[in-house]
Tab-separated table of C-alpha atoms and ligand atoms in Angstrom:
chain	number	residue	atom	x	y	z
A	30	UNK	CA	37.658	-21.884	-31.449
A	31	UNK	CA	37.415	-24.643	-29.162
A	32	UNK	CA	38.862	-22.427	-25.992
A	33	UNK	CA	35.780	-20.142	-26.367
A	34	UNK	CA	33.447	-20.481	-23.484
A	35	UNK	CA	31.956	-16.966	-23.172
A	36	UNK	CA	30.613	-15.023	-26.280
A	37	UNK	CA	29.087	-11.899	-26.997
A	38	UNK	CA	27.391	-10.998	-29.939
A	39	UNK	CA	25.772	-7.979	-31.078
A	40	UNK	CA	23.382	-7.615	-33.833
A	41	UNK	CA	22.301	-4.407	-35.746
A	42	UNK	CA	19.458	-4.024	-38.835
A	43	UNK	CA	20.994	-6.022	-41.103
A	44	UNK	CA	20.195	-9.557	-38.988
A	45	UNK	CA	16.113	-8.414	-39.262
A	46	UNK	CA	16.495	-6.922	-43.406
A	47	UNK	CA	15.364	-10.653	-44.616
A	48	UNK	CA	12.578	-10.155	-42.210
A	49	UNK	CA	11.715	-7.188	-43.941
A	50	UNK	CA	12.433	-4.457	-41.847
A	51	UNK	CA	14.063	-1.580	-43.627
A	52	UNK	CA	17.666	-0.779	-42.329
A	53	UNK	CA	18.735	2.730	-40.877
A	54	UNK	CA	21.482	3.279	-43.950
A	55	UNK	CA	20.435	2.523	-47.345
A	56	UNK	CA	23.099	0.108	-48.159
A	57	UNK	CA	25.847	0.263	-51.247
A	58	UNK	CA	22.616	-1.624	-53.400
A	59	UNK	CA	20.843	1.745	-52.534
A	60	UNK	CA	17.760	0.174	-50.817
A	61	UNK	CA	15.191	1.977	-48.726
A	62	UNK	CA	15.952	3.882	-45.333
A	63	UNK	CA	13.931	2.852	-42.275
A	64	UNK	CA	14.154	7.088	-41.944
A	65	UNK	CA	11.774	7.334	-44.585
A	66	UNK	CA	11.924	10.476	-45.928
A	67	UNK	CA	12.681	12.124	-42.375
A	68	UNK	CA	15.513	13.518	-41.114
A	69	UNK	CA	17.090	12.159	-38.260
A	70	UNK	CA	17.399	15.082	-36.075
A	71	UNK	CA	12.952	15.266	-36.726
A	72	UNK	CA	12.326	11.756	-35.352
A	73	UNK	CA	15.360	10.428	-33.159
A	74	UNK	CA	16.015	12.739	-30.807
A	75	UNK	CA	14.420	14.236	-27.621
A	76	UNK	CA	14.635	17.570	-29.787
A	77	UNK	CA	12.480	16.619	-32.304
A	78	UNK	CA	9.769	14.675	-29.843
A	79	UNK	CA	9.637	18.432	-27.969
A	80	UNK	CA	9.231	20.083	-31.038
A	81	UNK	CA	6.917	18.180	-32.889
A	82	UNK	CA	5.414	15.225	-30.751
A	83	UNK	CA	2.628	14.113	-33.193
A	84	UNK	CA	5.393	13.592	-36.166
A	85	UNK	CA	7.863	11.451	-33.854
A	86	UNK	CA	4.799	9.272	-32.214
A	87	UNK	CA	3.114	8.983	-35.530
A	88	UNK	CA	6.221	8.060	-37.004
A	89	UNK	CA	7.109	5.114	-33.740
A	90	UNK	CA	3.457	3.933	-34.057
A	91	UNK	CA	4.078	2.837	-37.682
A	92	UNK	CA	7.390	1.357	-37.122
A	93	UNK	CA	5.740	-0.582	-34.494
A	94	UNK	CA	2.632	-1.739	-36.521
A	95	UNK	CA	4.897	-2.811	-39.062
A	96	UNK	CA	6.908	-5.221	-36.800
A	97	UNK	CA	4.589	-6.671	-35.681
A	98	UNK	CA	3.559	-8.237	-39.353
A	99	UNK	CA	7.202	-9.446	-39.371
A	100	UNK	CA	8.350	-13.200	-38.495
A	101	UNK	CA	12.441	-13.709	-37.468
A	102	UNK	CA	14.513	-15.662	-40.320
A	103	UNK	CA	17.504	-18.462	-40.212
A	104	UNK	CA	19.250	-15.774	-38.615
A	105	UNK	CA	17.350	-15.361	-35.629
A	106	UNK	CA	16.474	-18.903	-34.936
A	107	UNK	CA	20.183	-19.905	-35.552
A	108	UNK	CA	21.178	-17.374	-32.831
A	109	UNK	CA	18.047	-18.816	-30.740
A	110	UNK	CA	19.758	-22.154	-31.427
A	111	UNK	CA	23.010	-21.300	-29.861
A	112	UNK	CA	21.267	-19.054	-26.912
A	113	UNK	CA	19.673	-22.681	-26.033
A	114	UNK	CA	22.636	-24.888	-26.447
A	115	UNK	CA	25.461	-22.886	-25.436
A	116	UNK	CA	27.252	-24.004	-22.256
A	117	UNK	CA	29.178	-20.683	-21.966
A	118	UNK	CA	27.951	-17.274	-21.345
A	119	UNK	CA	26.121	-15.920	-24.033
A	120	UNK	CA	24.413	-12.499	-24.306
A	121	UNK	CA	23.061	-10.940	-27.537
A	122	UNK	CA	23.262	-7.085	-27.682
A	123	UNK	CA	20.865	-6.127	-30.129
A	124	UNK	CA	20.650	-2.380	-30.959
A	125	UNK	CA	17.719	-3.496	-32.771
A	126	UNK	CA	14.198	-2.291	-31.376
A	127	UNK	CA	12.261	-5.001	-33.011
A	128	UNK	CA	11.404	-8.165	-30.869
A	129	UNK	CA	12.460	-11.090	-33.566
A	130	UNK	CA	15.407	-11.904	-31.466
A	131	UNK	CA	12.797	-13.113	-28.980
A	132	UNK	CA	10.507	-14.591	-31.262
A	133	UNK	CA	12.723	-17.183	-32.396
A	134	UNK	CA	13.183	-18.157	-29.033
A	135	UNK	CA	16.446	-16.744	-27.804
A	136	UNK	CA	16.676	-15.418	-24.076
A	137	UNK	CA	19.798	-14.131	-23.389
A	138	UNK	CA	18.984	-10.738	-25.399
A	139	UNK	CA	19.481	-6.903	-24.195
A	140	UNK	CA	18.154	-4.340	-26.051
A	141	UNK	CA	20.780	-1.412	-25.946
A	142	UNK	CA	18.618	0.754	-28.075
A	143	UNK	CA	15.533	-0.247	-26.560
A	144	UNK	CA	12.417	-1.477	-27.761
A	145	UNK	CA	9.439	-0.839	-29.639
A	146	UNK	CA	6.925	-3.076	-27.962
A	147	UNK	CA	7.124	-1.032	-24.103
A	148	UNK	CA	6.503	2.095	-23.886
A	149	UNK	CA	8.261	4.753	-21.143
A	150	UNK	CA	6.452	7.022	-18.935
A	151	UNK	CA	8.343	10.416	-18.369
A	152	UNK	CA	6.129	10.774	-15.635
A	153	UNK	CA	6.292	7.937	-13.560
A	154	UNK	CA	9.514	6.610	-15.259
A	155	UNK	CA	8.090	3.361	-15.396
A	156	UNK	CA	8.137	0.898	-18.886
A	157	UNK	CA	4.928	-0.931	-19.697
A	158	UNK	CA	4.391	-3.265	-22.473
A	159	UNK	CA	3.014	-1.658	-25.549
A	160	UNK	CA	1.614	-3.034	-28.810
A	161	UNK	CA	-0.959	-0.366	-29.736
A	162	UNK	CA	-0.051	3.363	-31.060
A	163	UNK	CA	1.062	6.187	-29.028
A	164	UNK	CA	-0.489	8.937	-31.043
A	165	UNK	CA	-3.845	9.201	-28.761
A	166	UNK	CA	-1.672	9.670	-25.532
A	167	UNK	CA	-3.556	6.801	-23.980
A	168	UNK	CA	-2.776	6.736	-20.065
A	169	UNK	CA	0.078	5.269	-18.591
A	170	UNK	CA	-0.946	1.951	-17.077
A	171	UNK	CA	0.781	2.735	-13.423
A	172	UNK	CA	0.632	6.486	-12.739
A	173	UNK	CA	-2.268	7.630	-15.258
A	174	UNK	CA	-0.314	10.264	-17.012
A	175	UNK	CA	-0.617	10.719	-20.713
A	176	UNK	CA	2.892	10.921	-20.738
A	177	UNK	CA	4.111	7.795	-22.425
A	178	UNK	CA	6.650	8.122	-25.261
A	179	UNK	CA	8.405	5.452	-27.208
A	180	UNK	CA	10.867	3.137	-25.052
A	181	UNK	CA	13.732	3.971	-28.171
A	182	UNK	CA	17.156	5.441	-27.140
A	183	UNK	CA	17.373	8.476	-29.166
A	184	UNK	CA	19.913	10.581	-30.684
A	185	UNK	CA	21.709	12.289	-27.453
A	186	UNK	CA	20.560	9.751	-25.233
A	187	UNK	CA	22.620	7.104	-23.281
A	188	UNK	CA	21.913	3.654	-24.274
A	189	UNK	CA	20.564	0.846	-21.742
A	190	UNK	CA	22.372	-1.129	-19.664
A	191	UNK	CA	26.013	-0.063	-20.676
A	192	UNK	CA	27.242	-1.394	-17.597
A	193	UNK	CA	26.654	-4.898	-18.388
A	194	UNK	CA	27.085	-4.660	-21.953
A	195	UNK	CA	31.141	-3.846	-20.994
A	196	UNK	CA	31.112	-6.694	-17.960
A	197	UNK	CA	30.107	-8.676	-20.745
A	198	UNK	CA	32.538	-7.934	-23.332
A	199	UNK	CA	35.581	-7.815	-20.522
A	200	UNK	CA	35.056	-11.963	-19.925
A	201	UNK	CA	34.361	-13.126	-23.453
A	202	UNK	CA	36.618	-14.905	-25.259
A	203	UNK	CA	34.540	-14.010	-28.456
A	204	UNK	CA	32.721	-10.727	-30.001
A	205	UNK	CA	30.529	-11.256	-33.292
A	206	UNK	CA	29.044	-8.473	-34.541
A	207	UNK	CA	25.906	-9.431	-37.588
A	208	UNK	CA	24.384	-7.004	-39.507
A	209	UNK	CA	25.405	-3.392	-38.218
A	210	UNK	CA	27.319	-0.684	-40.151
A	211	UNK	CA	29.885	0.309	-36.764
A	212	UNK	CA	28.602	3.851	-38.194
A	213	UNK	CA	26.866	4.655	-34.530
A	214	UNK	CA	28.891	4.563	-31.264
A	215	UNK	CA	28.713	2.883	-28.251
A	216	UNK	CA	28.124	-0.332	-30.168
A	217	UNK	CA	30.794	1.068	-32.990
A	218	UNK	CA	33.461	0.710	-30.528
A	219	UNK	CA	32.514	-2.373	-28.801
A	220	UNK	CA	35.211	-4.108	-31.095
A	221	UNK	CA	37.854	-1.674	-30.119
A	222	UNK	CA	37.132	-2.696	-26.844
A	223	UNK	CA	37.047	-6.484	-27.318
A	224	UNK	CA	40.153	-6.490	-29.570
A	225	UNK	CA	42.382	-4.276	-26.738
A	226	UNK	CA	41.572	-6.888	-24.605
A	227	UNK	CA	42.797	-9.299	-26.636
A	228	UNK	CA	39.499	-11.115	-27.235
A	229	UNK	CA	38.423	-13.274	-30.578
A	230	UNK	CA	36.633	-10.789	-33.022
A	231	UNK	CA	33.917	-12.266	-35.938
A	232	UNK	CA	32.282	-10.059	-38.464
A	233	UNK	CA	29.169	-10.922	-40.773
A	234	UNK	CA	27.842	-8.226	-42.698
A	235	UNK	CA	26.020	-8.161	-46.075
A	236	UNK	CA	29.064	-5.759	-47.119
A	237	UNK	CA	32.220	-4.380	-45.698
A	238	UNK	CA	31.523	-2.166	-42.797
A	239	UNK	CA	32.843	1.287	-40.976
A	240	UNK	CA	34.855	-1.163	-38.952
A	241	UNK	CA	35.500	-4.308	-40.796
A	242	UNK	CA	39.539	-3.637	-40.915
A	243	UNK	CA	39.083	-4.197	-36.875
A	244	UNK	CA	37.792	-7.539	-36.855
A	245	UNK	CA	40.248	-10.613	-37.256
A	246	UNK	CA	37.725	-12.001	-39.618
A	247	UNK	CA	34.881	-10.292	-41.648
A	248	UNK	CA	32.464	-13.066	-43.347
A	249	UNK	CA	30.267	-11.143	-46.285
A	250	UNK	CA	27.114	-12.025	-47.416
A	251	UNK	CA	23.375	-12.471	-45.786
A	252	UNK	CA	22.757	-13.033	-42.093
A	253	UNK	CA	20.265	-15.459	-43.100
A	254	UNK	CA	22.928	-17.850	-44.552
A	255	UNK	CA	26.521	-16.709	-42.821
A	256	UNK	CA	24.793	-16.939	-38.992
A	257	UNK	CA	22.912	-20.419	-39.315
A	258	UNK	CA	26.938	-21.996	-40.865
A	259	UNK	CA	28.700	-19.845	-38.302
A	260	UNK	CA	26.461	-21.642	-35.495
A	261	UNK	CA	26.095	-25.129	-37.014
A	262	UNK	CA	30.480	-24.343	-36.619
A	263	UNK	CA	30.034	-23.094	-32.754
A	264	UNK	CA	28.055	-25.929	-31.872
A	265	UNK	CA	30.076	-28.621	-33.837
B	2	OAD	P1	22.444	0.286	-40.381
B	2	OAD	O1	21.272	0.512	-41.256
B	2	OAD	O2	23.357	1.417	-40.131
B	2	OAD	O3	23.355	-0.883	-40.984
B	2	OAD	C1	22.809	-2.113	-41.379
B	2	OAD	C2	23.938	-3.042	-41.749
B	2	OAD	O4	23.368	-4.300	-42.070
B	2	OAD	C3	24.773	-2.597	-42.953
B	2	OAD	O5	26.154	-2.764	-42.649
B	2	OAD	C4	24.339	-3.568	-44.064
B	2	OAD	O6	25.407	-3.887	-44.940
B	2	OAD	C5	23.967	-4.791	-43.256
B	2	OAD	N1	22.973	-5.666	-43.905
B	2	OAD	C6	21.923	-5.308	-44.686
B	2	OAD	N2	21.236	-6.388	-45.078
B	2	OAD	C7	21.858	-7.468	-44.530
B	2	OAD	C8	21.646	-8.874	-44.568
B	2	OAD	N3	20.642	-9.412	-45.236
B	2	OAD	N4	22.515	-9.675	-43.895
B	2	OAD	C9	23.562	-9.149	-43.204
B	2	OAD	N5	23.811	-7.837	-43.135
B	2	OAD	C10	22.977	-7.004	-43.787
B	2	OAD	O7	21.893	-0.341	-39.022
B	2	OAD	P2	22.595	-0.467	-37.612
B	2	OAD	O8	24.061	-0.665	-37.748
B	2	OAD	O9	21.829	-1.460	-36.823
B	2	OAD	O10	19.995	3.576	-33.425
B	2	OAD	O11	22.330	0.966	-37.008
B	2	OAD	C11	22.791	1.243	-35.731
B	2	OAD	C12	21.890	2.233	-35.068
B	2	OAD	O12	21.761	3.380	-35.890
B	2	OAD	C13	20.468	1.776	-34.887
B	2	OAD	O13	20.264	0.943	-33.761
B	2	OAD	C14	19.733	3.064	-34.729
B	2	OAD	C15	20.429	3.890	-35.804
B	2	OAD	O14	20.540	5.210	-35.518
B	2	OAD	C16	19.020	4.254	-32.789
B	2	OAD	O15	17.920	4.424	-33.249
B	2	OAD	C17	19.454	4.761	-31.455
């Protein structure tokens, strides 16, 4: 541990749950589905938006009310901790579309997935900040359209910033993945990628995950507790 300079770490559902924000897969305790009672095809991909626009903004504009009651936990502000103090490179890869990771103060943060506080104009192609609901098809604040739609990578879509994400992971020394099943790629794989290249690999997850047999080490139990001792470790 004490050669690592440069660190990566992505983060998935599981580091906002405490926060209360429903993951994507009920987990093996069989709690709630951020899906609701929706099917994924309905509300995550461009498919469903062209089919049936009111369900998929309706369904965004209640996602993004409900963040926005939500405060980061021990997880986030231990990450936000490390962000700060952290000689190294650091970048957290969040496939989360929640802003916590910002809240608690951390800065080095890229939203692969995107986010649900801008919204994207198909029109003008331009991303605005957003923290009101969709479903009136208010104007776009540059071009005037009333074609905004939610800034979330959907289903079929090609995630944000992939270029850097992979820079990123070729000069680490460390990947961590918190709180993400591994069930949906490009992230999935990102330890594939990290471990071919011979980099450090760190897992802490509630349970056992898709991909915990990758990782040299898998640390079980909640983000809230593992990340704050895993950083109070880094910065030791
Ligand atoms: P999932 O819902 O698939 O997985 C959440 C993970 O967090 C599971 O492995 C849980 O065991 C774990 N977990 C739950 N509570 C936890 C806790 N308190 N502490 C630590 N871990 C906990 O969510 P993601 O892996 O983030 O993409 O899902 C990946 C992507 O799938 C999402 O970004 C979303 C979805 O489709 C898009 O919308 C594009």
């Amino acid at each position: 541990m004490s050669k690592i300079r440069n660190i990566v770490i992505l983060t998935g559902a599981g580091i906002s749950a405490e926060s209360g924000i429903d993951t994507f897969r009920a987990g093996a305790n069989g709690g709630p589905s951020l899906w609701e009672q929706h099917r994924v095809e309905d509300v995550a991909t461009p498919e469903g938006f062209a089919r049936d626009p009111e369900l998929v903004l309706r369904f965004y504009d209640r996602r993004r009310a409900a963040i926005q009651t939500k405060e980061p936990n021990p997880a986030h502000f231990a990450l936000a901790q490390l962000d700060a103090e952290w000689a190294g490179e650091l970048l957290i890869v969040t496939q989360n579309v929640d802003d916590l990771h910002e809240r608690a103060g951390a800065r080095r943060v890229l939203h692969m997935h995107g986010e649900h506080l801008t919204a994207w104009c198909s029109s003008c192609d331009v991303r605005s900040p957003l923290t009101a609901s969709l479903i009136e098809r208010p104007p776009c604040p540059v071009c005037a359209a009333r074609t905004l739609r939610p800034d979330v990578v959907w289903f079929g879509e090609m995630p944000y910033r992939m270029d850097e994400i992979y820079a990123a992971l070729r000069t680490c020394d460390l990947f961590v993945s918190i709180g993400t099943s591994g069930a949906v790629y490009p992230a999935a794989g990102f330890v594939q990628n990290a471990v071919e290249l011979g980099t450090e690999t760190l897992e802490l997850n509630l349970e056992r995950s898709q991909g915990s047999g990758m990782f040299h080490e898998t640390r079980l139990g909640p983000a809230s507790a593992l990340v704050p001792q895993w950083v109070e470790e880094m910065l030791a």
